[in-house]
Tab-separated table of C-alpha atoms and ligand atoms in Angstrom:
chain	number	residue	atom	x	y	z
J	913	MET	CA	103.978	114.261	98.145
J	914	GLU	CA	102.255	117.491	99.234
J	915	ARG	CA	98.629	117.363	98.146
J	916	LYS	CA	96.418	120.302	97.227
J	917	ASN	CA	93.337	121.182	99.223
J	918	ALA	CA	90.534	120.041	96.916
J	919	TRP	CA	88.434	123.139	97.667
J	920	THR	CA	90.949	125.255	95.697
J	921	THR	CA	90.312	123.205	92.541
J	922	TYR	CA	86.542	123.692	92.310
J	923	GLU	CA	84.707	125.732	89.694
J	924	GLY	CA	81.013	126.706	89.785
J	925	LYS	CA	79.702	123.349	88.562
J	926	ASP	CA	81.746	121.391	91.123
J	927	LEU	CA	80.420	123.547	93.942
J	928	GLU	CA	76.841	123.054	92.755
J	929	GLU	CA	77.258	119.279	92.629
J	930	LEU	CA	79.067	119.248	95.956
J	931	THR	CA	76.276	121.209	97.645
J	932	ALA	CA	73.542	119.039	96.122
J	933	LEU	CA	75.330	115.861	97.276
J	934	ALA	CA	75.801	117.271	100.811
J	935	GLU	CA	72.091	118.163	101.003
J	936	ASP	CA	71.032	114.646	99.933
J	937	TYR	CA	73.542	113.153	102.347
J	938	LYS	CA	72.246	115.196	105.297
J	939	GLU	CA	68.704	114.093	104.442
J	940	PHE	CA	69.856	110.447	104.445
J	941	LEU	CA	71.534	110.910	107.848
J	942	SER	CA	68.556	112.666	109.419
J	943	ASN	CA	66.212	109.894	108.275
J	944	GLY	CA	68.616	107.014	108.867
J	945	LYS	CA	69.726	106.674	112.469
J	946	THR	CA	69.505	102.884	112.658
J	947	GLU	CA	70.598	100.155	110.278
J	948	ARG	CA	66.934	99.373	109.571
J	949	GLU	CA	66.164	102.993	108.655
J	950	CYS	CA	69.221	103.068	106.376
J	951	VAL	CA	68.184	99.842	104.630
J	952	LYS	CA	64.657	101.155	104.109
J	953	GLN	CA	65.918	104.399	102.576
J	954	SER	CA	68.527	102.615	100.451
J	955	ALA	CA	65.971	100.150	99.069
J	956	ALA	CA	63.615	103.023	98.220
J	957	LEU	CA	66.402	104.937	96.429
J	958	ALA	CA	67.413	101.748	94.588
J	959	GLU	CA	63.825	101.104	93.433
J	960	LYS	CA	63.586	104.700	92.237
J	961	ALA	CA	66.744	104.139	90.209
J	962	GLY	CA	65.276	101.059	88.508
J	963	TYR	CA	66.580	98.302	90.770
J	964	HIS	CA	64.383	95.216	91.255
J	965	ASN	CA	64.047	93.092	94.360
J	966	LEU	CA	66.142	89.958	93.799
J	967	GLU	CA	63.705	87.901	95.901
J	968	ASP	CA	61.110	88.293	93.113
J	969	LEU	CA	63.589	87.151	90.469
J	970	ILE	CA	64.591	84.166	92.596
J	971	ALA	CA	60.947	83.206	93.183
J	972	ASN	CA	60.128	83.454	89.463
J	973	HIS	CA	63.424	81.999	88.171
J	974	THR	CA	63.846	85.148	86.084
J	975	PRO	CA	67.130	84.945	84.163
J	976	LEU	CA	69.665	87.717	84.804
J	977	LYS	CA	71.373	89.454	81.920
J	978	SER	CA	73.878	92.224	81.358
J	979	GLY	CA	72.596	95.631	82.509
J	980	ASP	CA	70.060	94.209	85.001
J	981	LYS	CA	69.833	96.030	88.324
J	982	VAL	CA	68.839	94.111	91.449
J	983	TYR	CA	68.966	94.485	95.213
J	984	ARG	CA	68.358	92.246	98.170
J	985	THR	CA	67.833	93.129	101.814
J	986	TRP	CA	68.640	90.809	104.694
J	987	MET	CA	66.549	90.816	107.887
J	988	GLY	CA	65.939	94.497	107.270
J	989	LYS	CA	69.443	95.324	108.487
J	990	ALA	CA	71.730	94.767	105.503
J	991	ILE	CA	71.326	95.422	101.782
J	992	VAL	CA	73.273	94.531	98.675
J	993	LEU	CA	72.839	95.974	95.167
J	994	PHE	CA	74.148	94.618	91.884
J	995	GLN	CA	74.263	95.974	88.376
J	996	MET	CA	75.122	93.193	85.926
J	997	GLY	CA	78.191	94.021	83.868
J	998	LYS	CA	78.983	93.277	80.243
J	999	GLU	CA	81.416	90.612	81.436
J	1000	PRO	CA	80.132	87.456	83.122
J	1001	LEU	CA	79.988	87.365	86.928
J	1002	GLU	CA	82.858	84.906	86.956
J	1003	ALA	CA	85.179	87.724	85.806
J	1004	GLY	CA	84.632	89.230	89.244
J	1005	LEU	CA	82.709	92.098	90.787
J	1006	ASN	CA	83.731	95.640	91.661
J	1007	ILE	CA	82.412	95.968	95.200
J	1008	LEU	CA	81.834	98.947	97.483
J	1009	GLY	CA	81.211	97.765	101.048
J	1010	ALA	CA	80.266	100.001	103.954
J	1011	HIS	CA	78.552	99.579	107.307
J	1012	ILE	CA	75.337	101.231	108.471
J	1013	ASP	CA	75.461	100.498	112.206
J	1014	SER	CA	76.826	103.216	114.486
J	1015	PRO	CA	77.713	103.472	118.175
J	1016	ARG	CA	74.702	104.164	120.403
J	1017	LEU	CA	72.860	103.056	123.536
J	1018	ASP	CA	70.637	99.992	123.095
J	1019	LEU	CA	67.742	99.335	125.467
J	1020	LYS	CA	68.164	96.218	127.559
J	1021	GLN	CA	65.566	93.486	127.154
J	1022	ASN	CA	64.004	94.338	130.500
J	1023	PRO	CA	64.682	98.076	130.542
J	1024	LEU	CA	61.832	99.835	132.317
J	1025	TYR	CA	62.003	100.715	136.023
J	1026	GLU	CA	60.982	103.324	138.529
J	1027	ASP	CA	63.312	104.924	141.090
J	1028	THR	CA	62.322	107.779	143.414
J	1029	GLU	CA	59.251	108.481	141.306
J	1030	MET	CA	61.191	108.796	138.105
J	1031	VAL	CA	60.944	106.247	135.313
J	1032	LEU	CA	64.034	105.205	133.429
J	1033	LEU	CA	65.196	102.828	130.701
J	1034	ASP	CA	68.272	100.715	131.313
J	1035	THR	CA	70.723	100.475	128.381
J	1036	HIS	CA	73.739	98.532	127.183
J	1037	TYR	CA	76.000	100.631	124.985
J	1038	TYR	CA	76.795	99.394	121.458
J	1039	GLY	CA	80.234	99.842	119.908
J	1040	GLY	CA	83.202	101.834	121.132
J	1041	VAL	CA	82.043	104.915	123.012
J	1042	LYS	CA	83.526	107.411	125.450
J	1043	LYS	CA	80.623	106.995	127.849
J	1044	TYR	CA	80.970	110.459	129.357
J	1045	GLN	CA	80.063	111.958	125.955
J	1046	TRP	CA	76.566	110.437	125.990
J	1047	VAL	CA	75.091	112.306	128.975
J	1048	THR	CA	73.082	115.575	129.020
J	1049	LEU	CA	72.196	115.353	125.329
J	1050	PRO	CA	68.735	115.391	123.774
J	1051	MET	CA	68.197	111.783	122.719
J	1052	ALA	CA	65.620	110.042	120.523
J	1053	LEU	CA	64.297	106.481	120.558
J	1054	HIS	CA	64.434	104.608	117.239
J	1055	GLY	CA	63.691	100.975	116.536
J	1056	VAL	CA	61.122	98.247	116.344
J	1057	VAL	CA	58.890	96.396	118.751
J	1058	VAL	CA	57.668	93.010	117.560
J	1059	LYS	CA	54.427	91.783	119.139
J	1060	LYS	CA	53.858	88.094	119.850
J	1061	ASP	CA	51.608	87.839	116.794
J	1062	GLY	CA	54.448	89.070	114.601
J	1063	THR	CA	53.177	92.608	114.040
J	1064	LYS	CA	56.005	95.102	113.971
J	1065	ILE	CA	55.694	98.579	115.461
J	1066	ASP	CA	58.190	101.139	114.167
J	1067	ILE	CA	59.369	103.519	116.863
J	1068	CYS	CA	60.782	106.989	116.191
J	1069	ILE	CA	60.292	109.424	119.055
J	1070	GLY	CA	62.142	112.681	119.545
J	1071	GLU	CA	63.006	113.829	116.020
J	1072	LYS	CA	60.104	116.154	115.196
J	1073	GLU	CA	60.185	119.681	116.640
J	1074	ASP	CA	57.052	119.115	118.719
J	1075	GLU	CA	58.070	115.690	120.050
J	1076	PRO	CA	59.628	115.229	123.471
J	1077	VAL	CA	63.224	114.045	123.828
J	1078	VAL	CA	64.766	111.814	126.496
J	1079	GLY	CA	68.302	111.478	127.811
J	1080	VAL	CA	70.876	110.542	130.429
J	1081	THR	CA	71.531	112.965	133.285
J	1082	ASP	CA	74.970	113.841	134.681
J	1083	LEU	CA	76.135	114.715	138.163
J	1084	LEU	CA	76.182	118.456	138.928
J	1085	ILE	CA	79.689	119.959	139.127
J	1086	HIS	CA	78.973	121.124	142.691
J	1087	LEU	CA	78.899	117.548	143.949
J	1088	ALA	CA	81.312	116.013	141.458
J	1089	GLY	CA	84.535	116.347	143.448
J	1090	LYS	CA	85.100	112.590	143.677
J	1091	GLN	CA	83.781	111.911	140.151
J	1092	MET	CA	86.207	114.428	138.634
J	1093	GLU	CA	89.155	112.528	140.076
J	1094	LYS	CA	88.144	109.309	138.306
J	1095	LYS	CA	89.755	108.099	135.094
J	1096	ALA	CA	87.786	109.106	131.984
J	1097	ASN	CA	86.837	105.490	131.205
J	1098	ILE	CA	84.914	105.187	134.471
J	1099	VAL	CA	83.858	108.765	135.092
J	1100	VAL	CA	80.493	107.672	133.689
J	1101	GLU	CA	80.037	103.912	133.954
J	1102	GLY	CA	78.120	101.751	131.498
J	1103	GLU	CA	75.569	100.619	134.043
J	1104	ASP	CA	74.770	104.265	134.818
J	1105	LEU	CA	73.701	105.119	131.266
J	1106	ASN	CA	70.029	105.079	132.230
J	1107	VAL	CA	67.645	107.097	130.132
J	1108	LEU	CA	65.164	109.286	132.011
J	1109	ILE	CA	61.774	109.121	130.283
J	1110	GLY	CA	59.194	110.318	132.801
J	1111	SER	CA	58.330	111.694	136.223
J	1112	ARG	CA	54.542	111.976	136.407
J	1113	PRO	CA	52.661	109.517	138.667
J	1114	LEU	CA	49.269	107.965	138.061
J	1115	LYS	CA	46.665	109.257	140.528
J	1116	ASP	CA	45.510	107.082	143.441
J	1117	GLU	CA	48.306	104.581	143.012
J	1118	ASP	CA	50.709	103.769	145.861
J	1119	LYS	CA	53.337	101.607	144.247
J	1120	ASP	CA	55.291	102.374	141.024
J	1121	ALA	CA	52.772	105.063	140.126
J	1122	VAL	CA	55.081	106.774	137.622
J	1123	LYS	CA	55.942	103.515	135.893
J	1124	LYS	CA	52.232	102.637	135.709
J	1125	GLN	CA	51.453	106.018	134.167
J	1126	MET	CA	54.240	105.424	131.620
J	1127	LEU	CA	52.931	101.940	130.787
J	1128	ASN	CA	49.485	103.430	130.177
J	1129	LEU	CA	51.016	106.009	127.857
J	1130	LEU	CA	53.032	103.386	125.958
J	1131	LYS	CA	49.891	101.276	125.545
J	1132	GLU	CA	47.734	104.183	124.369
J	1133	GLU	CA	50.188	105.921	122.064
J	1134	TYR	CA	52.220	103.018	120.694
J	1135	ASN	CA	50.297	99.850	121.598
J	1136	ILE	CA	53.335	98.574	123.521
J	1137	GLU	CA	53.090	96.549	126.727
J	1138	GLU	CA	55.922	96.017	129.177
J	1139	GLY	CA	56.444	92.435	127.993
J	1140	ASP	CA	56.923	93.651	124.426
J	1141	PHE	CA	60.334	95.097	125.324
J	1142	LEU	CA	61.498	91.462	125.377
J	1143	SER	CA	61.143	91.329	121.595
J	1144	ALA	CA	62.171	94.863	120.732
J	1145	GLU	CA	65.264	96.516	119.324
J	1146	ILE	CA	65.281	100.149	120.427
J	1147	GLU	CA	68.302	102.349	119.952
J	1148	VAL	CA	68.828	105.551	121.931
J	1149	VAL	CA	70.541	108.015	119.588
J	1150	PRO	CA	71.247	111.756	119.561
J	1151	ALA	CA	68.080	113.644	118.607
J	1152	GLY	CA	68.162	116.171	115.803
J	1153	LYS	CA	69.077	116.593	112.189
J	1154	ALA	CA	72.375	116.579	110.349
J	1155	ARG	CA	73.435	120.147	109.660
J	1156	ASP	CA	76.095	122.356	108.156
J	1157	PHE	CA	79.104	122.932	110.360
J	1158	GLY	CA	81.451	125.917	110.220
J	1159	LEU	CA	80.599	129.513	109.386
J	1160	ASP	CA	81.648	128.759	105.802
J	1161	ARG	CA	79.357	125.676	105.715
J	1162	SER	CA	82.305	123.578	104.548
J	1163	MET	CA	81.547	120.668	106.885
J	1164	VAL	CA	78.686	118.433	108.033
J	1165	MET	CA	77.910	117.654	111.661
J	1166	SER	CA	75.723	114.668	112.415
J	1167	TYR	CA	75.234	111.557	114.448
J	1168	GLY	CA	76.267	108.320	112.725
J	1169	GLN	CA	78.675	109.520	110.034
J	1170	ASP	CA	80.869	106.476	110.819
J	1171	ASP	CA	80.061	104.856	108.529
J	1172	ARG	CA	76.987	106.318	106.872
J	1173	VAL	CA	79.176	108.872	105.105
J	1174	CYS	CA	80.776	105.999	103.176
J	1175	ALA	CA	77.505	104.051	102.965
J	1176	TYR	CA	75.678	106.980	101.397
J	1177	THR	CA	78.476	107.878	98.975
J	1178	SER	CA	78.818	104.194	98.000
J	1179	LEU	CA	75.093	103.985	97.334
J	1180	ALA	CA	75.079	107.298	95.422
J	1181	ALA	CA	78.011	106.124	93.271
J	1182	MET	CA	76.310	102.767	92.658
J	1183	LEU	CA	73.068	104.417	91.544
J	1184	LYS	CA	74.933	106.710	89.123
J	1185	VAL	CA	76.793	103.928	87.326
J	1186	GLU	CA	75.254	102.750	84.046
J	1187	ALA	CA	76.282	99.768	81.936
J	1188	PRO	CA	79.530	98.906	83.717
J	1189	GLN	CA	82.060	96.542	82.161
J	1190	ARG	CA	82.343	94.400	85.277
J	1191	THR	CA	79.358	93.788	87.534
J	1192	ALA	CA	79.050	96.609	90.059
J	1193	CYS	CA	78.080	95.835	93.633
J	1194	CYS	CA	77.346	97.866	96.738
J	1195	ILE	CA	76.868	96.157	100.078
J	1196	LEU	CA	75.810	97.938	103.256
J	1197	VAL	CA	76.139	95.787	106.349
J	1198	ASP	CA	75.284	95.814	110.034
J	1199	LYS	CA	77.309	94.976	113.185
J	1200	GLU	CA	80.732	96.312	112.094
J	1201	GLU	CA	81.078	98.233	115.335
J	1202	ILE	CA	80.885	95.024	117.365
J	1203	GLY	CA	82.996	92.770	115.151
J	1204	SER	CA	80.884	92.234	111.995
J	1205	VAL	CA	79.214	89.289	113.708
J	1206	GLY	CA	75.700	87.899	113.409
J	1207	ALA	CA	73.458	87.126	110.449
J	1208	THR	CA	73.538	90.710	109.180
J	1209	GLY	CA	77.241	91.463	109.704
J	1210	MET	CA	79.958	91.031	107.064
J	1211	HIS	CA	80.912	87.622	108.509
J	1212	SER	CA	77.429	86.356	107.568
J	1213	HIS	CA	77.197	84.145	104.473
J	1214	PHE	CA	74.396	86.400	103.253
J	1215	PHE	CA	76.691	88.040	100.684
J	1216	GLU	CA	78.198	84.794	99.370
J	1217	ASN	CA	74.756	83.167	99.250
J	1218	THR	CA	73.376	86.086	97.276
J	1219	VAL	CA	76.204	85.893	94.725
J	1220	ALA	CA	75.389	82.161	94.420
J	1221	GLU	CA	71.740	83.046	93.740
J	1222	MET	CA	72.871	85.524	91.070
J	1223	LEU	CA	75.010	82.880	89.373
J	1224	ALA	CA	72.072	80.474	89.466
J	1225	LEU	CA	69.861	83.062	87.730
J	1226	CYS	CA	72.587	83.409	85.089
J	1227	GLY	CA	72.382	79.626	84.596
J	1228	ASP	CA	76.000	79.439	85.643
J	1229	TYR	CA	76.074	78.245	89.247
J	1230	ASN	CA	78.505	75.756	90.593
J	1231	ASP	CA	80.829	75.900	93.554
J	1232	LEU	CA	83.933	76.539	91.461
J	1233	VAL	CA	82.331	79.396	89.526
J	1234	LEU	CA	81.188	80.950	92.812
J	1235	ARG	CA	84.722	80.790	94.209
J	1236	ARG	CA	86.157	82.297	91.027
J	1237	THR	CA	83.591	85.099	91.045
J	1238	LEU	CA	84.584	86.061	94.569
J	1239	GLN	CA	88.340	85.693	94.163
J	1240	ASN	CA	88.338	87.723	90.925
J	1241	SER	CA	86.540	90.615	92.618
J	1242	TYR	CA	87.953	93.951	93.731
J	1243	MET	CA	86.633	95.680	96.794
J	1244	LEU	CA	86.824	99.063	98.421
J	1245	SER	CA	86.019	98.591	102.072
J	1246	SER	CA	84.337	101.964	102.356
J	1247	ASP	CA	84.958	103.099	105.879
J	1248	VAL	CA	85.988	106.250	107.652
J	1249	SER	CA	89.437	107.319	108.713
J	1250	ALA	CA	90.561	109.531	111.611
J	1251	ALA	CA	90.977	113.147	110.483
J	1252	PHE	CA	93.952	115.125	111.752
J	1253	ASP	CA	92.719	117.230	114.670
J	1254	PRO	CA	94.829	120.315	115.517
J	1255	ASN	CA	93.645	119.942	119.125
J	1256	TYR	CA	95.253	116.503	119.348
J	1257	PRO	CA	98.318	116.461	117.054
J	1258	GLY	CA	100.216	114.166	119.410
J	1259	VAL	CA	98.430	110.968	118.336
J	1260	MET	CA	99.151	111.467	114.624
J	1261	GLU	CA	102.223	111.142	112.444
J	1262	LYS	CA	101.821	114.094	110.099
J	1263	LYS	CA	103.076	112.496	106.850
J	1264	ASN	CA	100.691	109.581	107.233
J	1265	ALA	CA	97.569	111.258	108.568
J	1266	ALA	CA	94.305	112.136	106.813
J	1267	TYR	CA	93.347	115.800	106.470
J	1268	PHE	CA	90.052	117.554	105.748
J	1269	GLY	CA	89.900	118.831	102.188
J	1270	LYS	CA	92.510	116.422	100.850
J	1271	GLY	CA	89.951	113.981	99.484
J	1272	LEU	CA	89.388	110.264	99.608
J	1273	VAL	CA	91.547	108.389	102.137
J	1274	LEU	CA	93.225	105.084	101.303
J	1275	ASN	CA	94.235	103.023	104.325
J	1276	LYS	CA	96.575	100.237	103.209
J	1277	TYR	CA	96.228	98.732	106.661
J	1278	THR	CA	94.488	99.377	109.962
J	1279	GLY	CA	94.961	97.167	113.017
J	1280	ALA	CA	96.936	97.753	116.199
J	1281	ARG	CA	100.235	96.665	117.771
J	1282	GLY	CA	102.151	95.878	114.594
J	1283	LYS	CA	99.213	95.946	112.123
J	1284	SER	CA	97.633	93.062	114.024
J	1285	GLY	CA	94.214	92.104	112.694
J	1286	SER	CA	94.461	94.237	109.573
J	1287	ASN	CA	93.923	93.543	105.901
J	1288	ASP	CA	97.202	94.777	104.428
J	1289	ALA	CA	96.283	95.736	100.858
J	1290	ASN	CA	98.553	94.749	97.978
J	1291	PRO	CA	100.634	97.430	96.209
J	1292	GLU	CA	99.512	95.955	92.855
J	1293	PHE	CA	95.932	96.865	93.776
J	1294	ILE	CA	96.897	100.277	95.167
J	1295	ALA	CA	98.738	101.055	91.912
J	1296	LYS	CA	95.555	100.286	89.930
J	1297	LEU	CA	93.570	102.618	92.180
J	1298	ARG	CA	96.149	105.429	92.001
J	1299	LYS	CA	95.856	105.310	88.231
J	1300	ILE	CA	92.035	105.329	88.320
J	1301	PHE	CA	91.939	108.245	90.757
J	1302	ASP	CA	94.571	110.271	88.890
J	1303	ASP	CA	92.963	109.611	85.485
J	1304	ASN	CA	89.609	110.766	86.856
J	1305	GLU	CA	91.004	113.753	88.788
J	1306	ILE	CA	89.941	112.460	92.190
J	1307	ALA	CA	91.683	114.068	95.164
J	1308	PHE	CA	93.054	111.306	97.362
J	1309	GLN	CA	95.442	110.844	100.247
J	1310	THR	CA	96.873	107.903	102.160
J	1311	ALA	CA	96.833	107.548	105.925
J	1312	GLU	CA	97.032	105.243	108.865
J	1313	LEU	CA	94.973	105.327	112.018
J	1314	GLY	CA	97.262	107.397	114.232
J	1315	LYS	CA	100.884	107.004	115.267
J	1316	VAL	CA	102.443	103.572	115.620
J	1317	ASP	CA	101.167	102.049	118.876
J	1318	ALA	CA	98.924	105.048	119.617
J	1319	GLY	CA	95.871	102.797	119.354
J	1320	GLY	CA	94.115	101.240	116.391
J	1321	GLY	CA	90.926	99.920	114.893
J	1322	GLY	CA	89.426	97.663	112.284
J	1323	THR	CA	86.919	97.556	109.445
J	1324	ILE	CA	85.213	94.874	107.330
J	1325	ALA	CA	88.173	94.711	104.901
J	1326	TYR	CA	89.754	91.509	106.215
J	1327	ILE	CA	86.518	89.539	105.913
J	1328	PRO	CA	85.902	89.484	102.105
J	1329	ALA	CA	89.706	89.275	101.704
J	1330	VAL	CA	89.266	85.690	102.930
J	1331	TYR	CA	87.936	84.814	99.448
J	1332	GLY	CA	91.301	85.814	98.012
J	1333	MET	CA	90.050	89.053	96.505
J	1334	ASN	CA	91.888	92.378	96.613
J	1335	VAL	CA	90.450	94.698	99.267
J	1336	ILE	CA	91.510	98.081	100.614
J	1337	ASP	CA	90.019	100.511	103.116
J	1338	CYS	CA	88.955	103.657	101.368
J	1339	GLY	CA	86.742	106.442	102.693
J	1340	VAL	CA	86.161	109.799	104.324
J	1341	ALA	CA	88.132	111.390	107.188
J	1342	VAL	CA	86.052	112.145	110.300
J	1343	LEU	CA	86.617	114.410	113.292
J	1344	SER	CA	85.292	113.358	116.714
J	1345	MET	CA	84.742	109.808	115.405
J	1346	HIS	CA	82.322	107.737	117.549
J	1347	ALA	CA	81.188	110.853	119.431
J	1348	PRO	CA	77.444	111.588	119.434
J	1349	TRP	CA	78.086	114.321	116.835
J	1350	GLU	CA	80.777	113.637	114.233
J	1351	ILE	CA	82.200	116.049	111.644
J	1352	THR	CA	83.171	115.532	108.001
J	1353	SER	CA	84.293	117.797	105.157
J	1354	LYS	CA	81.886	118.334	102.262
J	1355	SER	CA	84.753	118.341	99.776
J	1356	ASP	CA	85.904	114.924	101.012
J	1357	ILE	CA	82.354	113.591	100.649
J	1358	TYR	CA	82.289	114.912	97.086
J	1359	GLU	CA	85.681	113.450	96.162
J	1360	VAL	CA	84.836	110.086	97.712
J	1361	GLU	CA	81.557	109.777	95.829
J	1362	LYS	CA	83.369	110.528	92.561
J	1363	GLY	CA	86.183	108.163	93.500
J	1364	TYR	CA	83.788	105.298	94.242
J	1365	GLU	CA	82.072	105.872	90.906
J	1366	ALA	CA	85.407	105.869	89.065
J	1367	PHE	CA	86.305	102.590	90.804
J	1368	LEU	CA	83.037	100.890	89.820
J	1369	ARG	CA	83.446	101.962	86.198
J	1370	ASN	CA	87.152	101.458	85.693
J	1371	CYS	CA	88.683	98.878	87.984
J	1372	ARG	CA	89.768	95.775	86.113
A	1890	LIG	MN1	83.537	102.399	110.594
A	1891	LIG	MN1	83.497	102.827	113.935
């Protein structure tokens, strides 16, 4: 059961491809720090690869045929791509599904305030975070502000070299005696994650002079008024680009690799596939980190509705055909796994842990306290995948999320499984998952992209 480190199997051509993929991936990460930015980039890459916007086909009743490539975005925060197979839709789809939301600090609806002549933004954290990790870092503001007339202002401040950054301060060690005795989950409390954005007062102003100066600046530079925060979605994320990690450049360090590492590799695999037997599909969704809820999360009917639209364009829609299409599908829930960390061996069971360099990770189940809440994949499906991966020389490993009862987690896998389709979690191992800066192995990224491609082409 011992598996080779994939790095030892590479020849010159593999290393070239691996490096090219890692470069493209880092670019995607650096330009995609919110779900909206990821959707925008994904749609642009899809268009470049010959995909057409499904909305146009729906509007014009354009029939769909084998080989057609289409995509559809939803509220700017989710995207799904299809490439029509040689077989009818009813035979089922081969689906790669990943999420493009990541843990972060979201601005509250009424965020702006002044305290002791400093101006701050109040936040509510999003997803599972160790709050103490999010202080004293250079942070950037990304998102949208929607004016009452519907105009949308894109915000991205703090990423260019000459742009200022913002951030959350921490208590100096000299005065932290009491703080250091607190439990880690309250050493920095959620309500104290306030982002410092300014300290310069407006002249000849007695009250809230710093806030007034800031409001003037927001109005002049971004055309934002204080009331506009009510209809804004601004995410405070670590500032700076994705970069190589390790003196040997074997790893990538970046914000947001859970789950953009699987989202990007799913998209890359999707765009490489040509003329598949079964219809290929790649769906990138929002809101996984808070339960896959809302209109843009995996629980949304957006996906099912879009498959119904596709069937209608094939002249083949009825409720039964839709149900068959979904139940006959296979899906890789492309999400990250916890990588074995030599600093913290105690939480892992070594035979069933994921390791850097050992390739794509299959998680039969996730969950916690006796697999609770997990999609427990069928061995019949796993056998199919083993064969595909072995036939295509994909390095893969199997793992669970830590020791029994050490903790747990979930993914989107259990949601499409509701249709009666086979689903399994399958992705890249990550170190420091959910931290502001996460680490992955370039060889795992390479193996996963190849594995996803092999799945789209061969699973039946
Ligand atoms: Mn995830
Ligand atoms: Mn996560």
